[in-house]
Every structure is written in C-alpha cells, then in structure tokens.
CSV table of C-alpha atoms in Angstrom, one decimal:
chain,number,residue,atom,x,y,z
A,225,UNK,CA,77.6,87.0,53.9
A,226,UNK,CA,77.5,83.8,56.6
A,227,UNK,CA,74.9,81.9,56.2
A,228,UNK,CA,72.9,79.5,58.8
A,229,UNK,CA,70.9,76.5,58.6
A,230,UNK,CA,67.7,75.9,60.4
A,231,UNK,CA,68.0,72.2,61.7
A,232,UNK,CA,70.6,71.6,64.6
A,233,UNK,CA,70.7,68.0,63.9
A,234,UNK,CA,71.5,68.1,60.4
A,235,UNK,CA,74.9,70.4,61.5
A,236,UNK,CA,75.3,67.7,64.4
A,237,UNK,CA,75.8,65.2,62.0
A,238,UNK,CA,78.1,67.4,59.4
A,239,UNK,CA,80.2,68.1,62.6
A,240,UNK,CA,80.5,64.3,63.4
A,241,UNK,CA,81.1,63.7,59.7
A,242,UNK,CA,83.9,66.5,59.3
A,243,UNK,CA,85.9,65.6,62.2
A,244,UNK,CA,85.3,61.5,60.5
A,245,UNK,CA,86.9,63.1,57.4
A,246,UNK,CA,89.8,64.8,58.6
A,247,UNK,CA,93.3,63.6,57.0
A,248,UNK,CA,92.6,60.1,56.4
A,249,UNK,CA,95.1,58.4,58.3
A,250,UNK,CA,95.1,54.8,58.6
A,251,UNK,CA,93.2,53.4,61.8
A,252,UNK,CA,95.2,52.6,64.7
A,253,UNK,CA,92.7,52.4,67.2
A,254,UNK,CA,90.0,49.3,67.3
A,255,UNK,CA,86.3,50.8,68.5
A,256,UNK,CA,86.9,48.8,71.9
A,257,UNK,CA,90.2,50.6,72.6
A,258,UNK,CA,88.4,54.1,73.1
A,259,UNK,CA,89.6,56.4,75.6
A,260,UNK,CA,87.3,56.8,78.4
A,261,UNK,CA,86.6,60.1,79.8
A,262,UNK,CA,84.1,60.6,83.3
A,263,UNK,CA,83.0,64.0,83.2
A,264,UNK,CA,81.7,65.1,86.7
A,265,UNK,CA,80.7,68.7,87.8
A,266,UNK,CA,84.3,69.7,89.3
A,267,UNK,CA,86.4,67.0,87.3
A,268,UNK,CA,87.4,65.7,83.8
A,269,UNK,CA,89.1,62.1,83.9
A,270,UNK,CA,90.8,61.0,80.9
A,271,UNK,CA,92.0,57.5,81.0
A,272,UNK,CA,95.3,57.9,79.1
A,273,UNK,CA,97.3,61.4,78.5
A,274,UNK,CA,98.5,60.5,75.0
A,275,UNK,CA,97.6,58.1,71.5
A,276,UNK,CA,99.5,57.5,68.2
A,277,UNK,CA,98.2,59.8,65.6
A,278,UNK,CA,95.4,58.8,63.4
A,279,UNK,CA,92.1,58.1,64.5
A,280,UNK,CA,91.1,58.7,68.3
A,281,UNK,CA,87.6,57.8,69.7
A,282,UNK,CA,87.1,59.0,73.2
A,283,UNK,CA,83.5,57.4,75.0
A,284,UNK,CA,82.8,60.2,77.0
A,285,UNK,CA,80.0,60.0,80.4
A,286,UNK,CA,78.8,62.3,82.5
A,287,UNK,CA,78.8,61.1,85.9
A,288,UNK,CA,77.6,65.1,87.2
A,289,UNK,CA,74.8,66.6,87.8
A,290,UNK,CA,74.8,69.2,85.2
A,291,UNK,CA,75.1,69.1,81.5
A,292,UNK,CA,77.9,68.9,80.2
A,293,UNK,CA,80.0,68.6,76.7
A,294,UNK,CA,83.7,67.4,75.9
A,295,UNK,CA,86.3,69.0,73.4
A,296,UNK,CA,89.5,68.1,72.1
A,297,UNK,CA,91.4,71.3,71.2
A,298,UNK,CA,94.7,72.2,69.6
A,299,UNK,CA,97.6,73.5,71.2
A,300,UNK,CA,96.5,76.9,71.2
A,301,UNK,CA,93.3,75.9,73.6
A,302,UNK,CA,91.2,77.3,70.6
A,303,UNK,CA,91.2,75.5,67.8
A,304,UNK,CA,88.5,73.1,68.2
A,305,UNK,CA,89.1,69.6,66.8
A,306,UNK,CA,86.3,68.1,67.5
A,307,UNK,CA,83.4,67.9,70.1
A,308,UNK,CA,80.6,66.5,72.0
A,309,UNK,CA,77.4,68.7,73.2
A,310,UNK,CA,74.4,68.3,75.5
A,311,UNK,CA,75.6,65.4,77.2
A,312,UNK,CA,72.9,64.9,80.0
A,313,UNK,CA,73.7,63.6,83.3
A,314,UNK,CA,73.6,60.0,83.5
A,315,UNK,CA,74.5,59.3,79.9
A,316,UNK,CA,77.3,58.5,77.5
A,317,UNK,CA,78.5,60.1,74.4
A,318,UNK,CA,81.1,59.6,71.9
A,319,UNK,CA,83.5,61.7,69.7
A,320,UNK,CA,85.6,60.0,67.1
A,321,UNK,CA,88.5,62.2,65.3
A,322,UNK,CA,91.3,61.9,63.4
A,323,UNK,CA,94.2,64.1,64.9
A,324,UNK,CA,97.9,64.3,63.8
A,325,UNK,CA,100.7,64.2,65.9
A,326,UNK,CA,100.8,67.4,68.6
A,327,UNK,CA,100.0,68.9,71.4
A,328,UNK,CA,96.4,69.2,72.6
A,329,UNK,CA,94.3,69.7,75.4
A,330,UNK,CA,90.7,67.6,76.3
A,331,UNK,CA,88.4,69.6,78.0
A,332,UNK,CA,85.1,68.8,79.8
A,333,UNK,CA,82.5,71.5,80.3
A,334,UNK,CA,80.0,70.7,83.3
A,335,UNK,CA,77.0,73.2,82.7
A,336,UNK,CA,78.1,74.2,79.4
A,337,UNK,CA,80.2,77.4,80.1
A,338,UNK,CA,83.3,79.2,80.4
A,339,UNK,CA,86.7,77.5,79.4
A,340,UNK,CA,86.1,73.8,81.1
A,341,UNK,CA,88.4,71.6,82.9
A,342,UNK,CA,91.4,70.8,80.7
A,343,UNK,CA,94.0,68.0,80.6
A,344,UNK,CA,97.2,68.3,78.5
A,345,UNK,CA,96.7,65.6,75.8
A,346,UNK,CA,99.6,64.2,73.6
A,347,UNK,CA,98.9,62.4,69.8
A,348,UNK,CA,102.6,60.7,68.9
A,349,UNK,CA,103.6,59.4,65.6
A,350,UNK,CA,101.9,56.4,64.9
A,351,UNK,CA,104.6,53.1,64.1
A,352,UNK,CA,102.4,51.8,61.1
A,353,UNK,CA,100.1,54.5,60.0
A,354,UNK,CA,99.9,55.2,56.6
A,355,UNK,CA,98.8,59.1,56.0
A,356,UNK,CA,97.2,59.9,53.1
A,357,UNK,CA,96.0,63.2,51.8
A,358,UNK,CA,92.0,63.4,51.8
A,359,UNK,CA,90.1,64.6,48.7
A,360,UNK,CA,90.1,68.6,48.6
A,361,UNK,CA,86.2,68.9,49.3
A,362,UNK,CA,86.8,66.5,52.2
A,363,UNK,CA,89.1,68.8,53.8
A,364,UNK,CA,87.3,71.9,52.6
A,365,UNK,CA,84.2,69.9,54.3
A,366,UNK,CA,86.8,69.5,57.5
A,367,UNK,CA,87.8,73.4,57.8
A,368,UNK,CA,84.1,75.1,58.1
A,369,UNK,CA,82.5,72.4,60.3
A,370,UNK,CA,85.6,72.8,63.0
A,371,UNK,CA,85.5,76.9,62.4
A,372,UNK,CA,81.3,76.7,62.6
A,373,UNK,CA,82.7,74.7,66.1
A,374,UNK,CA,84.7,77.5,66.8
A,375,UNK,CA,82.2,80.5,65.9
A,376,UNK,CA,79.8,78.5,68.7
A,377,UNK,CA,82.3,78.2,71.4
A,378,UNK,CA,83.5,82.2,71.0
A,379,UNK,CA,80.0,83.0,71.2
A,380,UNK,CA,79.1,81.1,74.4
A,381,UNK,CA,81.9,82.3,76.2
A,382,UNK,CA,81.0,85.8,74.9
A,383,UNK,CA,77.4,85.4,77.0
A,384,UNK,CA,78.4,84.4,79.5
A,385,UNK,CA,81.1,86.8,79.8
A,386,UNK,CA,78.9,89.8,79.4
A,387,UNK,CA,76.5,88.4,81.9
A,388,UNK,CA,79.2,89.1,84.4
A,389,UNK,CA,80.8,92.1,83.0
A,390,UNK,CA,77.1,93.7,82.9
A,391,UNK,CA,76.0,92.5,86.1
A,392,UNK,CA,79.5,94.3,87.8
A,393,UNK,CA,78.4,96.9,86.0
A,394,UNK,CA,75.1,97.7,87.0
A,395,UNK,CA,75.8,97.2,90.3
A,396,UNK,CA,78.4,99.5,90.4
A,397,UNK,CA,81.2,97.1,90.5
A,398,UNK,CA,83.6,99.4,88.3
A,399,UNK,CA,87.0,98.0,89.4
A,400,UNK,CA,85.5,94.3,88.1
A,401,UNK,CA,84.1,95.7,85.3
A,402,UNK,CA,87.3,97.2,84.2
A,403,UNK,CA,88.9,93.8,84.9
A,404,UNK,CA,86.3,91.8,82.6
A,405,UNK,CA,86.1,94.9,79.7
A,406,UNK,CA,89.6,93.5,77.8
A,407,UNK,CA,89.1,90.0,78.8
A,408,UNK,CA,85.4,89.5,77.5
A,409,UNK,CA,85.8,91.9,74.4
A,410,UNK,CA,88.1,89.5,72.8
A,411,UNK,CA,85.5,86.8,72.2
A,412,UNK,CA,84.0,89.3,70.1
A,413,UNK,CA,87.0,90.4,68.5
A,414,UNK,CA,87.7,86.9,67.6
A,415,UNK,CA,84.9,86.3,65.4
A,416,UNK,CA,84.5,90.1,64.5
A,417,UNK,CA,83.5,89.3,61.0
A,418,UNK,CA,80.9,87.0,62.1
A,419,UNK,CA,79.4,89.3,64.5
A,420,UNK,CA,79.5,91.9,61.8
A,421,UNK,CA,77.7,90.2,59.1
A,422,UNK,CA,74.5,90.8,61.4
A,423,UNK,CA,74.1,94.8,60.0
A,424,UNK,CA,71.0,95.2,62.8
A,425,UNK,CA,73.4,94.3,65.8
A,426,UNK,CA,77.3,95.4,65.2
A,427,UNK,CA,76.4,99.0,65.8
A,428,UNK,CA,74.1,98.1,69.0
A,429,UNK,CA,76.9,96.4,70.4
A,430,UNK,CA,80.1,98.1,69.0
A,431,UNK,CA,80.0,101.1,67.8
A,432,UNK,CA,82.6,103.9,68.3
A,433,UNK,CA,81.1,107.4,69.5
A,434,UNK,CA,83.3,108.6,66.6
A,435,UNK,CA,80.8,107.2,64.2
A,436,UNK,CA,78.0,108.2,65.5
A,437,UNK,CA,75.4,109.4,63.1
A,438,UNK,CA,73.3,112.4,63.6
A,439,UNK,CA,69.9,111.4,65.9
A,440,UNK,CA,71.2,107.6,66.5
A,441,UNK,CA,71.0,106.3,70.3
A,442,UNK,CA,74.7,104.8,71.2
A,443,UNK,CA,74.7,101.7,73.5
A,444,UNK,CA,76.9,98.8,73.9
A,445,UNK,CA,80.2,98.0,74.8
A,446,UNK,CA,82.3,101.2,73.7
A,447,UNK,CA,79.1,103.4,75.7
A,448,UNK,CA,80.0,101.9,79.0
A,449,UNK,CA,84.5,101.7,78.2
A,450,UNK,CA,83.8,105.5,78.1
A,451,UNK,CA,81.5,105.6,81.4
A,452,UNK,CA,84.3,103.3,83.1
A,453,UNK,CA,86.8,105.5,81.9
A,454,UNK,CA,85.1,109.0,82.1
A,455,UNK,CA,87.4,111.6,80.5
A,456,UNK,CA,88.5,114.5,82.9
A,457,UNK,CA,86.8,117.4,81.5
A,458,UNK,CA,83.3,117.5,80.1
A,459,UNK,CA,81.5,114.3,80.9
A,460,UNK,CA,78.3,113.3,82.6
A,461,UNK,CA,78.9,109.9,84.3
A,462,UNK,CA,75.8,107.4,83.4
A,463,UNK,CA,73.1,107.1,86.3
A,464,UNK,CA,72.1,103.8,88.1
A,465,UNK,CA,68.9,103.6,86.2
A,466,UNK,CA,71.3,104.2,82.8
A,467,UNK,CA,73.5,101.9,83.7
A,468,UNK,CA,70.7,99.0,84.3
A,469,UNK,CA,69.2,100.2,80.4
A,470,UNK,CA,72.5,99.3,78.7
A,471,UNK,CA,74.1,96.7,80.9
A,472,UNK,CA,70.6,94.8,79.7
A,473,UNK,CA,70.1,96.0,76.3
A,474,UNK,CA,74.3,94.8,76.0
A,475,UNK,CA,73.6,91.1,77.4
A,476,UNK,CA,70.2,90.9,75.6
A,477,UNK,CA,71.9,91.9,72.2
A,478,UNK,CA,74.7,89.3,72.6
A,479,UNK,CA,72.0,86.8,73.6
A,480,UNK,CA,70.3,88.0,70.0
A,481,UNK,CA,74.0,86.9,68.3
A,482,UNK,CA,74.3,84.4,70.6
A,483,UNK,CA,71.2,82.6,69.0
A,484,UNK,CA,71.9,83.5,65.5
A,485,UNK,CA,75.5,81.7,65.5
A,486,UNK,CA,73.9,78.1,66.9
A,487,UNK,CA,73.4,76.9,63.3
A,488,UNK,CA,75.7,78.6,61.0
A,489,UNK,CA,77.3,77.5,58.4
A,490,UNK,CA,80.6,79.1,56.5
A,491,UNK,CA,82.3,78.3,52.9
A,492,UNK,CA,86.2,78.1,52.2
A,493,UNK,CA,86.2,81.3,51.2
A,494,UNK,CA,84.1,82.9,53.9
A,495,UNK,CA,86.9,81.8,56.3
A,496,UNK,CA,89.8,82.9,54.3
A,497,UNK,CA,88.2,86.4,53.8
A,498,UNK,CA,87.3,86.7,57.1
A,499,UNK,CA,90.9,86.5,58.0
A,500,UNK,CA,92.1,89.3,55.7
A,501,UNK,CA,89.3,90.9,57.4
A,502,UNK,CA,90.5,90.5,60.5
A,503,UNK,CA,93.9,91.6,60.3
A,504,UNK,CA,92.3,94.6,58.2
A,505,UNK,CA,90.8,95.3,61.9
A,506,UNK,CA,93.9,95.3,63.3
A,507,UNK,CA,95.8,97.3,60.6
A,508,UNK,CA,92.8,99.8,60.4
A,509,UNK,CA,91.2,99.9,64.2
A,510,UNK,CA,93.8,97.9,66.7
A,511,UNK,CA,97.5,99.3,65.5
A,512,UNK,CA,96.1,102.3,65.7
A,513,UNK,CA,94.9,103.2,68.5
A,514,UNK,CA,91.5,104.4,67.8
A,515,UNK,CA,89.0,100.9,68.7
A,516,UNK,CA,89.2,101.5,72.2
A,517,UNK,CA,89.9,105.2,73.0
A,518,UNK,CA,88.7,105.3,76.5
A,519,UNK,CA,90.8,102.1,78.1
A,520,UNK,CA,93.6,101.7,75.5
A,521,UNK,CA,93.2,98.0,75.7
A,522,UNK,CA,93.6,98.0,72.2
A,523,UNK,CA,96.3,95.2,72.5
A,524,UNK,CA,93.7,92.6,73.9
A,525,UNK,CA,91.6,93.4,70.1
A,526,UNK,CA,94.7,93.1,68.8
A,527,UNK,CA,95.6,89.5,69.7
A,528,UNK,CA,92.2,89.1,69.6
A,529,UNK,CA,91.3,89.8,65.6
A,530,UNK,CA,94.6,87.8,65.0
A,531,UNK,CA,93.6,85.2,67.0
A,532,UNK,CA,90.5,84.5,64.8
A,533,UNK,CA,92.8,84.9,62.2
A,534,UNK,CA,95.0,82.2,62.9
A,535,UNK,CA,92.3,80.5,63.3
A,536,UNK,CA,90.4,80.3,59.9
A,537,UNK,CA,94.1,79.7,58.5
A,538,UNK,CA,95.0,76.6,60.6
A,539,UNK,CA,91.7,75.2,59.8
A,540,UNK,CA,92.2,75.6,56.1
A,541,UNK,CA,95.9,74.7,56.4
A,542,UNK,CA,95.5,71.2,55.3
A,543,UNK,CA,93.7,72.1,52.5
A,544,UNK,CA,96.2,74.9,51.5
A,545,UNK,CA,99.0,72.4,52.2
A,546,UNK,CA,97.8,70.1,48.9
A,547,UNK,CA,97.9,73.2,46.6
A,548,UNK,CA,100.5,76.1,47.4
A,549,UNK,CA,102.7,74.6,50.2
A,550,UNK,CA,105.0,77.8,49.1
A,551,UNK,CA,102.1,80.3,50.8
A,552,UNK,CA,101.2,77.7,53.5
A,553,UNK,CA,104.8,78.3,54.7
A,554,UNK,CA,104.8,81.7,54.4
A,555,UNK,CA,101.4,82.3,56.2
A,556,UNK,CA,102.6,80.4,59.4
A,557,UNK,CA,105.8,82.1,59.9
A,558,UNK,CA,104.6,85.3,59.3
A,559,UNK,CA,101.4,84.6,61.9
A,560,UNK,CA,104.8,83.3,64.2
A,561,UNK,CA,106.9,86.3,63.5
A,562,UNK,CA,103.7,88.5,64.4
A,563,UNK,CA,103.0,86.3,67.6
A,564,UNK,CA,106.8,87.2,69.3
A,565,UNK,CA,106.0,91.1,68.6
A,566,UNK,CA,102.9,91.0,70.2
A,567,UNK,CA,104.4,89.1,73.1
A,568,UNK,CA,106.4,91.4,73.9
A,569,UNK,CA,104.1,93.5,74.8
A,570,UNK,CA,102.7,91.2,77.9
A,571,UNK,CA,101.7,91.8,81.1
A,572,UNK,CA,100.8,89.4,83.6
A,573,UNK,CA,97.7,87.7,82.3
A,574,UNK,CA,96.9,90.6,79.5
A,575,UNK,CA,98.6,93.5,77.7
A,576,UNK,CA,100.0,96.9,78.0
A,577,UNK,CA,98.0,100.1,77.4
A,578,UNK,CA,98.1,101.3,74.4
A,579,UNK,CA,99.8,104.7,75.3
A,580,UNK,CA,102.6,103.2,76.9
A,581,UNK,CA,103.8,101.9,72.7
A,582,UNK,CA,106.3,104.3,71.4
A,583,UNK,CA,106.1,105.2,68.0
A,584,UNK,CA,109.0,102.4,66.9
A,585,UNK,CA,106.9,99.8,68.1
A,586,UNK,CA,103.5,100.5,66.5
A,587,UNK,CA,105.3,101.2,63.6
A,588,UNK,CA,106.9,97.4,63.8
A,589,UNK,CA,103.3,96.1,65.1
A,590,UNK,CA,102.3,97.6,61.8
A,591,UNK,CA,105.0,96.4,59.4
A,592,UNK,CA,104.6,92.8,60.8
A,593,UNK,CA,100.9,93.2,60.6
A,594,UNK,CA,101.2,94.4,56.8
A,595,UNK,CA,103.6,91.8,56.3
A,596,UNK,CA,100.9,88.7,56.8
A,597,UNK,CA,98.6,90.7,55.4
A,598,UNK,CA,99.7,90.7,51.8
A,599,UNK,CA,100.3,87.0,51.3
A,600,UNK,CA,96.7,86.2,53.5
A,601,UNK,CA,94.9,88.7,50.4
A,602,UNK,CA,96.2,85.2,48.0
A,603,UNK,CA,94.3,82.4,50.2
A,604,UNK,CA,91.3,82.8,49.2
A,605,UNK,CA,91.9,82.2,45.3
A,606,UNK,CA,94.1,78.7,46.5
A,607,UNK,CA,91.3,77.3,48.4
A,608,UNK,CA,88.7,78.0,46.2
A,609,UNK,CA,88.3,76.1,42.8
C-alpha cells in the first residue's frame, strides 16, 4: 500500500524541495533577512515572533550539546510545515518555506524527542505579495512530502512514548502506566493506516483479544490495557517476568515500525484514502466502544484517528482548493462541526470514559462522524487525475 524509498538523502532533498514549492507566493524576504533561531538544550530563541506571508527562511544553530532539529508547524501543533533534522552541536542549518498567513508555532527539539520547545509564531498578510496558485503536481508534490514529515514525527514520539509506558510497566508502575496508555496510543492512532499497511506488525502490536485466532500468541498494547485493567471475575494478572516479555517485545516492535517509516513515501491518493480510513476506524472501532474495552479511553483513539484525518486533508487542501472548492468547504466545516462534539467531551488534559456517553451522544458522535465521512469517500477522485 505505502511505499518507502531506500536513500534518506534523496527524501531530504524532496522535503527541502516540497516545502520550496509550496503556493508560490511572491518573495518578500531577501536570503540576508532570515530569521535566526539558537537552539540550545533547554531553549529555542527565535529572533522575531511574526513575518508577512510568502516565503520564510529561518538559519537555524545549535548552540547545545545534543542534537537537535527545528520545525515550523501549523496552528494545530501537528501539521508540519517544514523542518530541519540532525543538526549537530556546533553547526548551522537552514529551512526555507513558503507559509500563508496564520497562526503557527516553531519548535526546536534538543536530542530529537518528545514535543520540543515551542514559540507562538505569527505569518501576516504580506503588503505587495502577489499569490499565485502552483501547478497541481507541485502541490500534489507539496502534500505527501509534509504528510511523509508528519508520518516521521508521529512515529518518533510513538518510541519514545512506549519506552516510558513499557518501562512503568515492567516495573510495576501501574498508576503511570495507566496515565501514559491514552496519551501514547494516539500517536499510533494517528497514522493507524500507516502502521497497518505493515501485515507482520499491526496484530503484534494491536490486536483486540476479540480477534484472536485459534493457537495465535497475543501481545502488545491491548494485552497489557487488559492487565492494567484486570476484569473482576476470571483473570490471572501477568507475572513480573510476563510483564518484562511484552513490555519488550511492545518497544522492540514499535522500534521495527519505527525504522520502517524513516524513508517512506505516499501518493495523493494514499493520503486521501487513508483519511476515509481513518474515520472508518472511528465509525467502526472508536464510536463504538469496542477498540479499547478494558480502559474505555476510546475518546483519546477517537480524536486520535480524526486527528490523522485532518491531517491528510489540510495537506491536500491546497490542491483540493484549485479543483472542487465546493467539497473543500464542506470537508473543513464538517471536520469543525465534528471538532466542537468531541470537545465536549473534555476533561482536563484528555477525555471521558467511554461509559460515562449516553446513548444521545454516541449516537450524535456517530451522525457527525457519518456526516464527514460521506463527502471525505469523494476526495480521492478530485485529487487524483
């Protein structure tokens, strides 16, 4: 289904490309008037907190001790618009975009992990840019190289996420472990079809005791929900040396898809079926109740898979925007409309429990969810062609 390439560099140099060919705006910014950024190991300094809209170049240096790389993201703190890697201590880097006006954040990441140090970042309308729309395959170019972007940064955090969850785990740190389950779950969820296209490792790492074949060993993430949340009646709680066996075998299979997502690449179409996929998950797993039957933090999956969803969209919503702008209008109030339901359903820092929904709500989760659903099943044949 995805497929990846073999040379790092060459996708390097795509990356650098796309973001060069996003919307071509007309320059406003002169190669001396770059923004400079000093990345340290506790600190990200940005030398200004906003630019006019059209092309950006940020010279980036990291004055740390540890490697680190530099992002500019969208609004939502996901959408990656461009980025920087393996910046070694000492040296200088830079990143060169085109960016509309909006909100964004910058972001250094000393040591290459976790969420990095962000800055709010503002691009204003530019006074005497000229926009003019990019050739389709430009843009098409544009929307896989920042979602290949994105598929690497869900995966990172994922490892190092279930480093910690396992390592709470084993140890017998169940109160943590419970804490991390939701949290690091949804940078799987995010790129579920992704981590699904790999047939060998979706069922090592999350398959449902519900499907369960007849002689097959279950391990991964649903294995240890169900040991952290033991049912009453009936259950043998894991030993320590159990607990060891699949806490490993969990981070060494992420660290198998881990590797496997470092050089893929994706087409149009691959991203606009992966988000009817996704909210397929969340109309056939998530709304219903049955993904996480053991915690009932199916709301985290649930924002999760529409999350990724989102995703894929915005990235192909310039494209979309030259040929249907009709369905591109559609798409992002219905992802908006979806959004408010879902907030609802806060608390603090995550979500409620499943169980505590009343029927009238996951019945409204579920019409909202069918709702984008429908028009998402037409993107695919506007983007491609």
């Amino acid at each position: 289904m995805f497929t990846s390439s073999t040379s790092r560099s060459a996708l390097a140099v795509v990356v650098l490309g796309g973001v060069l060919l996003l919307t071509a705006c007309e320059p406003n910014q002169q190669p001396d008037e770059a923004i400079t950024v000093s990345s340290t190991d506790d600190k990200c300094e940005v030398s200004a907190q906003e630019a006019p809209a059209g092309t950006l170049k940020f010279d980036v240096t990291n004055e740390g001790t540890k490697v680190t790389e530099f992002y500019l993201l969208g609004e939502d703190g996901l959408r990656i618009i461009g980025e920087v890697e393996n910046i070694a201590p000492g040296l200088n880097r830079s990143l060169t975009v085109t960016a509309p006006e909006g909100s964004y954040f910058t972001a250094c990441k000393p040591g290459m992990i976790g969420d990095g140090i962000r800055n709010d970042f503002t691009v204003t309308k530019s006074e005497g840019g000229t926009e003019a729309v990019a050739e389709d395959s430009k843009l098409a170019e544009q929307a896989t190289t920042q979602y290949a972007s994105y598929v690497k940064d869900q995966t990172e955090q994922l490892q190092s996420g279930t480093k910690k969850f396992a390592q709470a785990y084993s140890h017998g740190d169940d109160d943590k472990a419970r804490r991390l389950y939701a949290e690091v779950r949804m940078h799987w969820e995010r790129i579920e079809p992704v981590a699904e296209s790999f047939g060998d490792l979706d069922p090592k790492l999350d398959l449902r005791e519900a499907d369960l074949e007849e002689g097959q060993e279950w391990t991964g993430w649903h294995l240890l929900e169900k040991d952290l949340w033991p049912p009453k009646d009936d259950y043998d709680a894991l030993n320590d040396a159990d607990r060891q066996k699949y806490s490993d075998l969990l981070v060494s299979d992420t660290k198998i898809l881990y590797d496997r997502t470092r050089d893929m690449s994706f087409t149009p179409d691959q991203l606009s079926n992966g988000a009817k996929e996704l909210l397929d998950e969340v109309a056939t797993g998530k709304v219903t109740g049955e993904e996480e039957a053991w915690s009932h933090t199916d709301l985290w999956d649930f924002q999760a898979n529409v999350d990724g969803a989102r995703i894929a969209y915005e990235d192909l919503q310039p494209l979309l925007a030259t040929r249907d702008k009709e369905l591109d209008s559609t798409l992002e109030n219905r992802f908006d409309d979806l959004q408010k339901l879902l907030d609802q359903h806060r608390d603090g820092d995550g979500f409620v429990l499943y169980t505590e929904l009343s029927k009238d709500e996951i019945k409204e989760l579920a019409d909202s969810v069918n709702a984008l659903s429908e028009p998402l099943s037409t993107l695919t044949d506007k983007v491609v062609g």
